[in-house]
């Protein structure tokens, strides 16, 4: 594992290839083929996952040897060629970067084919197929000369010459989509555009994590898989239709509907299928006679509004479709001493359904001086409900913490964008953009308030009655007569917080801000 060619800087190698080919078979029949491929390798300093200490209320990452962080947090009087004691063993940053590093390999390949046919002038049929493969590997090499090896020796190995930790995620997706579109204009006033179709999607995900030991210079797989997740198979079917009508290009109305089904929620028939829809309209005021006289000062003026009901399948981390039983080998120093075990990682969540959202939007588009200046403003109101998250239950089925539709949320906001083409010449163009947005969110229902440690962590945590990812802190009451901070405890002000950061009752009291 000792690689003398390793440098302190990360090495990145990248290769990409793209192919786009269109062939017109007949005057009304054409085919299009698109192929993209990319491959990337990168070396980075070795690091371990961060851990949370609920008793002391801290988050730490063991052996974070990122050169930038090390330089920022290490005294400059230390000799970079000397070894210093760290966790009871010798440590030198240059030596550690050579003997403790990670290698990333990412492969992405996509093949897409599309066929379009127009049997008559106003009708177009289209068939689209996409196949994609994504493979991401993370290899962590730790030699016996590394400082972190002594931290892992008691946990993983005894008497071997290193640790090889591999994490591999492979995703294969297949998409098939077919549509039929009808477009027709009558009397130069009435324009119809109707689209209908169906799509099928299949995604297979494999995740393997291995920890192996090295007895020689070559890494040998002496330990079985550790922490491997079961393979997941996602399937989705949807039918959709959309219709647009325009009168004299002044009044435009659109209606969209979608009926979608997925296996993400397992055998629960009540949540397998979900209809969603959208209604929108636009009034092109610049087409009215009253505003045509203002041209070219006002070159574009449109008022639009929409109301929609949409849905989402929820976070990918939520495994809801089935009960997952994972086999694992016991950690033993020698393969012949290993024993197989089974543990319940997730149980089927039959009561969970789609995350849903209702949204109302009204906006105004303004174009001035032949669209040299464009102004867009929007106001929206949203209501998200049946949001998926973790909640604490009674332990029925073998789990106290389960996935469920645990939260509702309301939000509203404004957005303003201004774009101007200041100078437009063949040899020089100057364009400026200004975007302003303000919005407010409020969680109206949440069945899991979390514990104190989660609320006061730097990343934020949701809490009923507060914005999304709100930041909380234990109330500071000032200093005592000798300069020691006084904090609001569970019962009364005190110098040192003595409550357990895992408790949840403390979160509902007035001592968190």
Short mmCIF file of C-alpha atoms in Angstrom, two decimals:
data_model
loop_
_atom_site.label_atom_id
_atom_site.label_comp_id
_atom_site.label_asym_id
_atom_site.label_seq_id
_atom_site.Cartn_x
_atom_site.Cartn_y
_atom_site.Cartn_z
CA UNK A 1 0.00 0.00 0.00
CA UNK A 2 3.02 2.29 0.31
CA UNK A 3 2.88 4.40 -2.86
CA UNK A 4 5.97 6.63 -3.22
CA UNK A 5 4.33 8.40 -6.14
CA UNK A 6 1.53 9.74 -3.99
CA UNK A 7 1.62 13.52 -3.60
CA UNK A 8 -0.09 15.88 -1.21
CA UNK A 9 -2.38 17.08 -3.98
CA UNK A 10 -5.39 15.15 -5.22
CA UNK A 11 -5.01 13.56 -8.64
CA UNK A 12 -7.96 13.77 -10.99
CA UNK A 13 -8.22 12.05 -14.36
CA UNK A 14 -11.31 12.47 -16.50
CA UNK A 15 -12.40 11.16 -19.90
CA UNK A 16 -15.67 11.98 -21.68
CA UNK A 17 -17.19 11.08 -25.03
CA UNK A 18 -20.40 12.23 -26.73
CA UNK A 19 -22.12 11.09 -29.90
CA UNK A 20 -25.29 12.58 -31.41
CA UNK A 21 -26.53 11.22 -34.71
CA UNK A 22 -29.78 12.06 -36.53
CA UNK A 23 -30.90 10.23 -39.65
CA UNK A 24 -33.91 11.16 -41.76
CA UNK A 25 -35.20 7.82 -43.02
CA UNK A 26 -38.11 9.34 -44.96
CA UNK A 27 -39.59 12.81 -45.26
CA UNK A 28 -41.90 12.05 -42.30
CA UNK A 29 -39.73 9.56 -40.38
CA UNK A 30 -36.50 10.31 -38.50
CA UNK A 31 -34.29 8.59 -35.96
CA UNK A 32 -31.94 10.06 -33.37
CA UNK A 33 -29.20 8.27 -31.42
CA UNK A 34 -27.33 9.82 -28.48
CA UNK A 35 -24.50 8.16 -26.59
CA UNK A 36 -22.58 9.69 -23.71
CA UNK A 37 -19.80 8.14 -21.66
CA UNK A 38 -17.60 9.49 -18.89
CA UNK A 39 -14.97 8.05 -16.58
CA UNK A 40 -13.30 9.81 -13.66
CA UNK A 41 -10.70 8.75 -11.13
CA UNK A 42 -9.57 10.84 -8.19
CA UNK A 43 -7.27 10.37 -5.24
CA UNK A 44 -7.99 12.07 -1.94
CA UNK A 45 -6.68 11.95 1.63
CA UNK A 46 -8.10 9.14 3.72
CA UNK A 47 -10.81 9.96 6.24
CA UNK A 48 -13.31 8.15 8.41
CA UNK A 49 -17.01 8.87 8.84
CA UNK A 50 -18.04 11.48 11.38
CA UNK A 51 -19.46 10.36 14.71
CA UNK A 52 -21.90 12.05 17.07
CA UNK A 53 -21.32 12.14 20.84
CA UNK A 54 -24.73 12.62 22.43
CA UNK A 55 -23.34 12.78 25.96
CA UNK A 56 -20.93 15.65 25.29
CA UNK A 57 -22.96 17.19 22.46
CA UNK A 58 -20.16 17.14 19.88
CA UNK A 59 -19.65 15.93 16.31
CA UNK A 60 -16.16 14.77 15.37
CA UNK A 61 -14.38 13.06 12.50
CA UNK A 62 -11.47 10.79 13.38
CA UNK A 63 -8.31 11.19 11.30
CA UNK A 64 -9.36 14.03 9.02
CA UNK A 65 -6.02 14.55 7.24
CA UNK A 66 -7.22 16.95 4.58
CA UNK A 67 -4.05 19.03 3.89
CA UNK A 68 -5.93 22.33 3.93
CA UNK A 69 -7.64 21.64 7.27
CA UNK A 70 -4.42 20.27 8.71
CA UNK A 71 -2.52 23.42 7.72
CA UNK A 72 -5.23 25.68 9.16
CA UNK A 73 -5.45 23.86 12.50
CA UNK A 74 -1.81 22.93 13.12
CA UNK A 75 0.92 25.07 14.64
CA UNK A 76 3.43 26.34 12.09
CA UNK A 77 6.34 25.78 14.47
CA UNK A 78 6.10 21.99 13.96
CA UNK A 79 8.74 20.46 11.73
CA UNK A 80 6.99 18.84 8.69
CA UNK A 81 9.70 16.16 8.58
CA UNK A 82 9.41 15.09 12.21
CA UNK A 83 7.00 12.60 13.80
CA UNK A 84 4.74 13.61 16.69
CA UNK A 85 2.53 11.57 19.01
CA UNK A 86 -1.10 11.38 17.94
CA UNK A 87 -3.55 8.94 19.56
CA UNK A 88 -0.63 7.19 21.20
CA UNK A 89 1.29 6.56 17.95
CA UNK A 90 3.75 8.40 15.73
CA UNK A 91 2.21 10.75 13.17
CA UNK A 92 3.60 12.76 10.25
CA UNK A 93 1.24 14.35 7.74
CA UNK A 94 3.36 13.56 4.68
CA UNK A 95 3.87 9.97 5.74
CA UNK A 96 0.16 9.62 6.55
CA UNK A 97 -0.95 10.89 3.13
CA UNK A 98 1.17 8.20 1.48
CA UNK A 99 -0.12 5.36 3.66
CA UNK A 100 -3.74 6.45 4.15
CA UNK A 101 -5.62 7.58 1.04
CA UNK A 102 -8.86 7.08 -0.87
CA UNK A 103 -9.45 6.45 -4.55
CA UNK A 104 -12.70 7.30 -6.33
CA UNK A 105 -13.74 5.75 -9.64
CA UNK A 106 -16.95 6.95 -11.30
CA UNK A 107 -18.30 5.53 -14.56
CA UNK A 108 -21.38 6.85 -16.35
CA UNK A 109 -22.67 5.47 -19.66
CA UNK A 110 -25.95 6.36 -21.39
CA UNK A 111 -27.50 5.22 -24.64
CA UNK A 112 -30.63 6.94 -25.96
CA UNK A 113 -32.66 6.27 -29.08
CA UNK A 114 -35.68 8.15 -30.38
CA UNK A 115 -37.96 7.59 -33.38
CA UNK A 116 -40.38 10.24 -34.71
CA UNK A 117 -43.09 9.67 -37.31
CA UNK A 118 -45.63 12.11 -38.76
CA UNK A 119 -48.31 10.09 -40.57
CA UNK A 120 -50.20 13.33 -41.32
CA UNK A 121 -49.22 16.97 -41.05
CA UNK A 122 -50.88 17.66 -37.68
CA UNK A 123 -50.04 14.37 -35.90
CA UNK A 124 -46.65 13.25 -34.59
CA UNK A 125 -45.83 9.96 -32.89
CA UNK A 126 -42.66 9.55 -30.85
CA UNK A 127 -40.94 6.60 -29.15
CA UNK A 128 -38.01 7.16 -26.79
CA UNK A 129 -35.81 4.59 -25.05
CA UNK A 130 -32.96 5.28 -22.61
CA UNK A 131 -30.52 2.86 -20.96
CA UNK A 132 -28.05 4.19 -18.39
CA UNK A 133 -25.37 2.63 -16.18
CA UNK A 134 -23.76 4.47 -13.26
CA UNK A 135 -21.01 2.89 -11.20
CA UNK A 136 -19.27 4.63 -8.30
CA UNK A 137 -16.47 2.98 -6.32
CA UNK A 138 -14.72 4.31 -3.24
CA UNK A 139 -11.58 2.47 -2.15
CA UNK A 140 -9.88 3.35 1.11
CA UNK A 141 -6.30 2.08 1.44
CA UNK A 142 -4.78 1.96 4.93
CA UNK A 143 -1.35 0.38 5.29
CA UNK A 144 0.12 -0.95 8.53
CA UNK A 145 2.44 2.08 8.59
CA UNK A 146 -0.53 4.45 8.86
CA UNK A 147 -1.39 6.08 12.16
CA UNK A 148 -5.09 5.28 11.77
CA UNK A 149 -4.31 1.57 11.33
CA UNK A 150 -3.66 1.28 15.05
CA UNK A 151 -7.08 2.77 15.76
CA UNK A 152 -8.77 0.18 13.55
CA UNK A 153 -6.60 -2.79 14.45
CA UNK A 154 -8.70 -3.89 17.43
CA UNK A 155 -11.95 -3.38 15.53
CA UNK A 156 -11.17 -5.04 12.22
CA UNK A 157 -7.86 -6.91 12.15
CA UNK A 158 -5.17 -8.42 14.34
CA UNK A 159 -1.77 -9.26 12.91
CA UNK A 160 -2.39 -8.21 9.29
CA UNK A 161 -0.60 -5.60 7.21
CA UNK A 162 -3.39 -3.21 6.33
CA UNK A 163 -7.05 -2.54 5.67
CA UNK A 164 -8.79 -2.19 2.32
CA UNK A 165 -12.28 -0.68 2.61
CA UNK A 166 -14.38 -0.64 -0.56
CA UNK A 167 -17.81 0.91 -1.11
CA UNK A 168 -19.45 0.24 -4.47
CA UNK A 169 -22.78 1.63 -5.73
CA UNK A 170 -24.10 0.46 -9.10
CA UNK A 171 -27.30 1.90 -10.62
CA UNK A 172 -28.86 0.63 -13.84
CA UNK A 173 -31.90 2.46 -15.23
CA UNK A 174 -34.15 1.81 -18.20
CA UNK A 175 -36.73 4.29 -19.48
CA UNK A 176 -39.32 3.89 -22.22
CA UNK A 177 -41.64 6.69 -23.31
CA UNK A 178 -44.19 6.93 -26.10
CA UNK A 179 -46.26 9.98 -27.01
CA UNK A 180 -48.76 11.17 -29.62
CA UNK A 181 -49.21 14.86 -30.34
CA UNK A 182 -51.87 16.73 -32.32
CA UNK A 183 -51.37 20.36 -33.27
CA UNK A 184 -53.80 22.34 -35.41
CA UNK A 185 -54.64 26.01 -36.17
CA UNK A 186 -58.13 27.00 -37.32
CA UNK A 187 -58.95 30.30 -39.00
CA UNK A 188 -55.64 31.78 -37.81
CA UNK A 189 -57.31 32.34 -34.42
CA UNK A 190 -57.88 29.03 -32.66
CA UNK A 191 -54.79 26.99 -31.84
CA UNK A 192 -55.00 23.50 -30.33
CA UNK A 193 -52.09 21.46 -29.01
CA UNK A 194 -52.91 18.11 -27.40
CA UNK A 195 -50.34 15.63 -26.09
CA UNK A 196 -50.86 12.17 -24.60
CA UNK A 197 -48.58 9.31 -23.72
CA UNK A 198 -47.20 6.78 -21.28
CA UNK A 199 -43.83 6.04 -19.75
CA UNK A 200 -42.23 3.12 -17.93
CA UNK A 201 -39.14 3.34 -15.75
CA UNK A 202 -37.06 0.67 -14.04
CA UNK A 203 -34.11 1.33 -11.74
CA UNK A 204 -31.94 -1.40 -10.19
CA UNK A 205 -29.63 -0.33 -7.39
CA UNK A 206 -26.85 -2.42 -5.83
CA UNK A 207 -24.76 -1.33 -2.87
CA UNK A 208 -21.84 -3.38 -1.57
CA UNK A 209 -19.42 -2.48 1.20
CA UNK A 210 -16.39 -4.66 1.89
CA UNK A 211 -13.65 -4.56 4.46
CA UNK A 212 -10.70 -6.79 3.63
CA UNK A 213 -7.31 -7.39 5.16
CA UNK A 214 -3.89 -7.56 3.56
CA UNK A 215 -1.39 -10.27 4.47
CA UNK A 216 1.06 -9.43 1.67
CA UNK A 217 1.69 -6.50 -0.61
CA UNK A 218 -1.44 -7.54 -2.54
CA UNK A 219 -4.78 -7.07 -0.82
CA UNK A 220 -6.60 -10.37 -0.30
CA UNK A 221 -10.33 -10.62 0.50
CA UNK A 222 -10.01 -12.46 3.80
CA UNK A 223 -13.12 -10.92 5.35
CA UNK A 224 -16.63 -11.18 3.98
CA UNK A 225 -18.99 -8.34 3.18
CA UNK A 226 -19.70 -5.97 6.02
CA UNK A 227 -22.60 -3.53 5.92
CA UNK A 228 -23.86 -4.48 2.45
CA UNK A 229 -27.35 -3.28 1.69
CA UNK A 230 -29.93 -5.39 -0.14
CA UNK A 231 -30.52 -4.78 -3.81
CA UNK A 232 -33.45 -2.50 -4.58
CA UNK A 233 -35.65 -2.56 -7.67
CA UNK A 234 -37.71 0.52 -8.43
CA UNK A 235 -40.53 0.38 -10.98
CA UNK A 236 -42.74 3.23 -12.17
CA UNK A 237 -45.58 3.50 -14.70
CA UNK A 238 -47.33 6.75 -15.65
CA UNK A 239 -50.00 7.92 -18.07
CA UNK A 240 -50.23 11.62 -18.90
CA UNK A 241 -52.14 14.06 -21.08
CA UNK A 242 -51.88 17.76 -21.75
CA UNK A 243 -54.07 20.16 -23.69
CA UNK A 244 -53.43 23.79 -24.68
CA UNK A 245 -55.85 26.20 -26.33
CA UNK A 246 -54.97 29.69 -27.58
CA UNK A 247 -57.28 32.34 -28.99
CA UNK A 248 -55.62 34.91 -31.26
CA UNK A 249 -52.46 34.41 -29.20
CA UNK A 250 -54.11 36.58 -26.52
CA UNK A 251 -55.66 34.06 -24.16
CA UNK A 252 -53.89 30.78 -23.50
CA UNK A 253 -55.29 27.96 -21.34
CA UNK A 254 -53.53 24.74 -20.37
CA UNK A 255 -54.67 21.61 -18.54
CA UNK A 256 -52.31 18.78 -17.57
CA UNK A 257 -53.14 15.48 -15.89
CA UNK A 258 -50.95 12.58 -14.80
CA UNK A 259 -51.78 9.17 -13.34
CA UNK A 260 -48.75 7.51 -11.80
CA UNK A 261 -48.10 4.18 -10.13
CA UNK A 262 -45.01 2.87 -8.36
CA UNK A 263 -43.81 -0.10 -6.33
CA UNK A 264 -42.07 2.20 -3.85
CA UNK A 265 -44.83 1.71 -1.28
CA UNK A 266 -44.89 -2.06 -1.50
CA UNK A 267 -48.15 -3.98 -1.54
CA UNK A 268 -50.31 -1.11 -0.27
CA UNK A 269 -52.91 -0.67 -3.01
CA UNK A 270 -54.33 2.52 -1.49
CA UNK A 271 -51.09 4.45 -2.15
CA UNK A 272 -49.75 2.72 -5.23
CA UNK A 273 -51.50 5.01 -7.74
CA UNK A 274 -51.91 8.77 -7.52
CA UNK A 275 -53.49 11.32 -9.90
CA UNK A 276 -51.98 14.80 -10.20
CA UNK A 277 -53.05 17.77 -12.30
CA UNK A 278 -52.32 21.38 -13.23
CA UNK A 279 -54.46 24.25 -14.56
CA UNK A 280 -52.86 27.41 -15.89
CA UNK A 281 -53.72 30.46 -17.98
CA UNK A 282 -51.95 33.39 -19.57
CA UNK A 283 -53.24 36.73 -20.83
CA UNK A 284 -50.94 38.39 -23.36
CA UNK A 285 -51.82 42.02 -22.77
CA UNK A 286 -49.38 43.23 -25.42
CA UNK A 287 -51.67 41.74 -28.08
CA UNK A 288 -54.53 44.03 -27.06
CA UNK A 289 -55.04 47.21 -29.06
CA UNK A 290 -54.69 49.34 -25.95
CA UNK A 291 -51.08 48.24 -25.46
CA UNK A 292 -50.07 47.92 -29.11
CA UNK A 293 -49.86 51.70 -29.31
CA UNK A 294 -47.23 51.61 -26.55
CA UNK A 295 -44.86 49.50 -28.65
CA UNK A 296 -41.85 49.35 -28.73
CA UNK A 297 -41.64 50.84 -25.24
CA UNK A 298 -43.74 47.96 -23.92
CA UNK A 299 -42.86 45.07 -26.21
CA UNK A 300 -44.15 42.27 -23.97
CA UNK A 301 -46.71 42.25 -21.17
CA UNK A 302 -48.24 39.00 -19.93
CA UNK A 303 -50.25 38.07 -16.86
CA UNK A 304 -50.29 34.39 -15.87
CA UNK A 305 -51.60 32.21 -13.09
CA UNK A 306 -51.67 28.50 -12.23
CA UNK A 307 -52.88 26.04 -9.63
CA UNK A 308 -51.47 22.54 -9.32
CA UNK A 309 -51.49 19.38 -7.25
CA UNK A 310 -48.22 17.47 -7.56
CA UNK A 311 -46.60 14.60 -5.69
CA UNK A 312 -43.18 13.11 -4.99
CA UNK A 313 -42.05 9.64 -3.95
CA UNK A 314 -40.05 11.00 -1.01
CA UNK A 315 -36.39 10.70 -0.02
CA UNK A 316 -34.36 7.87 -1.52
CA UNK A 317 -33.10 6.93 1.94
CA UNK A 318 -36.61 5.82 2.93
CA UNK A 319 -36.93 2.11 2.06
CA UNK A 320 -40.66 1.50 2.26
CA UNK A 321 -41.57 -1.22 -0.21
CA UNK A 322 -40.62 -4.37 1.69
CA UNK A 323 -39.16 -5.84 4.86
CA UNK A 324 -35.39 -5.97 4.58
CA UNK A 325 -33.49 -8.76 6.29
CA UNK A 326 -29.72 -8.34 5.98
CA UNK A 327 -27.17 -11.06 6.58
CA UNK A 328 -23.88 -10.11 8.12
CA UNK A 329 -20.75 -11.96 9.23
CA UNK A 330 -19.48 -11.58 12.75
CA UNK A 331 -16.16 -9.77 13.05
CA UNK A 332 -13.48 -12.35 13.78
CA UNK A 333 -9.72 -12.22 13.21
CA UNK A 334 -9.77 -15.34 11.02
CA UNK A 335 -12.28 -16.45 8.36
CA UNK A 336 -12.79 -19.89 9.88
CA UNK A 337 -14.11 -18.27 13.06
CA UNK A 338 -16.83 -16.24 11.36
CA UNK A 339 -20.52 -16.83 12.02
CA UNK A 340 -23.47 -15.66 9.93
CA UNK A 341 -26.23 -13.54 11.39
CA UNK A 342 -29.48 -11.87 10.25
CA UNK A 343 -30.78 -8.52 11.41
CA UNK A 344 -33.95 -6.59 10.60
CA UNK A 345 -32.87 -3.40 8.85
CA UNK A 346 -36.24 -2.06 7.64
CA UNK A 347 -39.86 -3.20 7.70
CA UNK A 348 -42.53 -2.53 5.10
CA UNK A 349 -44.43 0.73 5.60
CA UNK A 350 -47.88 0.03 4.21
CA UNK A 351 -49.43 3.23 5.57
CA UNK A 352 -46.97 5.58 3.84
CA UNK A 353 -48.11 7.41 0.70
CA UNK A 354 -46.77 10.04 -1.68
CA UNK A 355 -45.54 13.44 -0.53
CA UNK A 356 -48.07 15.94 -1.92
CA UNK A 357 -48.04 19.64 -2.71
CA UNK A 358 -50.72 22.17 -3.63
CA UNK A 359 -49.45 25.39 -5.16
CA UNK A 360 -51.00 28.63 -6.37
CA UNK A 361 -48.88 31.00 -8.47
CA UNK A 362 -49.53 34.35 -10.12
CA UNK A 363 -46.94 36.21 -12.14
CA UNK A 364 -46.29 39.09 -14.50
CA UNK A 365 -43.84 39.31 -17.43
CA UNK A 366 -42.79 42.72 -18.75
CA UNK A 367 -40.56 43.40 -21.75
CA UNK A 368 -39.35 46.91 -22.49
CA UNK A 369 -37.54 48.44 -25.48
CA UNK A 370 -37.89 45.41 -27.75
CA UNK A 371 -37.13 43.10 -24.83
CA UNK A 372 -33.80 44.77 -24.08
CA UNK A 373 -35.11 44.90 -20.50
CA UNK A 374 -37.08 41.92 -19.14
CA UNK A 375 -38.85 41.93 -15.78
CA UNK A 376 -40.44 38.85 -14.22
CA UNK A 377 -42.26 38.79 -10.90
CA UNK A 378 -44.05 35.92 -9.15
CA UNK A 379 -46.02 35.33 -5.97
CA UNK A 380 -46.68 31.79 -4.75
CA UNK A 381 -48.42 29.97 -1.92
CA UNK A 382 -47.68 26.30 -1.25
CA UNK A 383 -49.03 23.66 1.04
CA UNK A 384 -46.91 20.54 1.43
CA UNK A 385 -48.49 17.66 3.29
CA UNK A 386 -47.87 13.99 4.01
CA UNK A 387 -44.12 14.63 4.02
CA UNK A 388 -42.09 11.48 4.66
CA UNK A 389 -39.73 11.25 7.62
CA UNK A 390 -38.78 9.22 10.67
CA UNK A 391 -41.07 8.97 13.68
CA UNK A 392 -40.89 7.12 16.98
CA UNK A 393 -43.57 4.46 17.50
CA UNK A 394 -44.40 1.65 19.92
CA UNK A 395 -41.99 -0.85 18.43
CA UNK A 396 -44.66 -2.97 16.72
CA UNK A 397 -42.99 -5.11 14.07
CA UNK A 398 -39.52 -4.83 15.56
CA UNK A 399 -38.66 -1.15 15.08
CA UNK A 400 -39.18 1.83 17.38
CA UNK A 401 -38.16 4.36 14.72
CA UNK A 402 -40.07 3.99 11.45
CA UNK A 403 -40.77 5.91 8.26
CA UNK A 404 -44.13 7.62 7.91
CA UNK A 405 -46.03 10.66 6.63
CA UNK A 406 -45.07 12.75 9.62
CA UNK A 407 -45.15 16.42 8.57
CA UNK A 408 -47.11 19.22 6.88
CA UNK A 409 -45.78 22.60 5.85
CA UNK A 410 -46.99 25.92 4.46
CA UNK A 411 -44.92 28.48 2.58
CA UNK A 412 -45.29 31.65 0.53
CA UNK A 413 -42.94 34.05 -1.14
CA UNK A 414 -42.11 36.58 -3.83
CA UNK A 415 -39.56 36.55 -6.61
CA UNK A 416 -38.34 39.37 -8.84
CA UNK A 417 -35.83 39.10 -11.66
CA UNK A 418 -34.59 41.85 -13.95
CA UNK A 419 -32.43 41.20 -17.00
CA UNK A 420 -31.03 43.87 -19.29
CA UNK A 421 -29.00 43.69 -22.49
CA UNK A 422 -26.84 46.78 -22.04
CA UNK A 423 -24.58 46.35 -25.07
CA UNK A 424 -25.24 43.93 -27.94
CA UNK A 425 -22.69 44.01 -30.76
CA UNK A 426 -21.17 41.31 -32.98
CA UNK A 427 -17.88 41.52 -31.11
CA UNK A 428 -19.07 42.41 -27.60
CA UNK A 429 -22.13 41.69 -25.47
CA UNK A 430 -22.90 42.94 -21.96
CA UNK A 431 -25.87 41.46 -20.07
CA UNK A 432 -26.75 42.04 -16.42
CA UNK A 433 -29.14 40.01 -14.25
CA UNK A 434 -30.66 40.88 -10.89
CA UNK A 435 -32.67 38.32 -8.87
CA UNK A 436 -34.43 38.99 -5.58
CA UNK A 437 -36.34 36.34 -3.65
CA UNK A 438 -37.95 36.24 -0.24
CA UNK A 439 -40.02 33.47 1.27
CA UNK A 440 -41.28 32.08 4.55
CA UNK A 441 -41.90 28.50 5.57
CA UNK A 442 -43.69 27.12 8.60
CA UNK A 443 -44.03 23.53 9.73
CA UNK A 444 -47.66 23.03 10.79
CA UNK A 445 -47.44 19.35 11.73
CA UNK A 446 -44.49 17.25 12.79
CA UNK A 447 -44.65 13.99 14.70
CA UNK A 448 -40.98 13.86 15.64
CA UNK A 449 -39.54 16.88 17.45
CA UNK A 450 -36.13 15.27 17.75
CA UNK A 451 -33.80 15.50 20.72
CA UNK A 452 -31.75 18.36 22.09
CA UNK A 453 -28.58 17.31 20.26
CA UNK A 454 -30.34 17.29 16.88
CA UNK A 455 -31.92 20.69 17.46
CA UNK A 456 -28.71 22.47 18.48
CA UNK A 457 -26.52 20.91 15.77
CA UNK A 458 -25.17 23.24 13.11
CA UNK A 459 -27.17 21.74 10.23
CA UNK A 460 -30.56 22.62 11.74
CA UNK A 461 -33.57 20.44 12.45
CA UNK A 462 -37.34 20.71 11.76
CA UNK A 463 -39.68 21.62 14.61
CA UNK A 464 -43.42 22.31 14.61
CA UNK A 465 -44.26 25.99 14.40
CA UNK A 466 -40.82 26.96 13.06
CA UNK A 467 -39.23 27.29 9.59
CA UNK A 468 -37.67 24.35 7.81
CA UNK A 469 -34.20 23.48 9.14
CA UNK A 470 -34.44 26.02 11.92
CA UNK A 471 -31.34 26.67 14.04
CA UNK A 472 -31.82 26.36 17.80
CA UNK A 473 -29.65 27.03 20.82
CA UNK A 474 -29.84 26.57 24.57
CA UNK A 475 -30.90 29.85 26.14
CA UNK A 476 -27.95 31.91 27.42
CA UNK A 477 -28.77 33.89 30.57
CA UNK A 478 -25.52 35.78 30.98
CA UNK A 479 -22.48 35.40 33.26
CA UNK A 480 -22.33 34.92 37.00
CA UNK A 481 -20.20 36.97 39.39
CA UNK A 482 -17.04 35.02 38.50
CA UNK A 483 -17.58 35.02 34.71
CA UNK A 484 -18.99 31.51 34.23
CA UNK A 485 -21.83 31.28 31.66
CA UNK A 486 -25.31 30.58 33.00
CA UNK A 487 -27.59 28.48 30.80
CA UNK A 488 -31.25 27.61 31.08
CA UNK A 489 -31.49 24.03 32.32
CA UNK A 490 -34.49 21.69 32.35
CA UNK A 491 -35.70 23.00 35.71
CA UNK A 492 -33.81 26.17 36.60
CA UNK A 493 -30.83 28.25 35.48
CA UNK A 494 -27.51 26.51 36.07
CA UNK A 495 -23.87 26.78 35.15
CA UNK A 496 -23.58 23.38 33.52
CA UNK A 497 -26.31 21.67 31.52
CA UNK A 498 -26.79 18.27 33.10
CA UNK A 499 -29.66 16.88 31.04
CA UNK A 500 -29.15 14.09 28.52
CA UNK A 501 -28.99 15.44 24.98
CA UNK A 502 -30.95 12.40 23.79
CA UNK A 503 -34.10 13.39 25.67
CA UNK A 504 -37.07 14.82 23.80
CA UNK A 505 -39.26 16.30 26.56
CA UNK A 506 -36.72 19.08 27.04
CA UNK A 507 -37.27 20.21 23.42
CA UNK A 508 -40.80 21.44 24.11
CA UNK A 509 -39.86 23.71 27.02
CA UNK A 510 -39.00 27.38 26.84
CA UNK A 511 -35.26 26.98 27.33
CA UNK A 512 -34.51 26.42 23.62
CA UNK A 513 -34.46 29.42 21.30
#
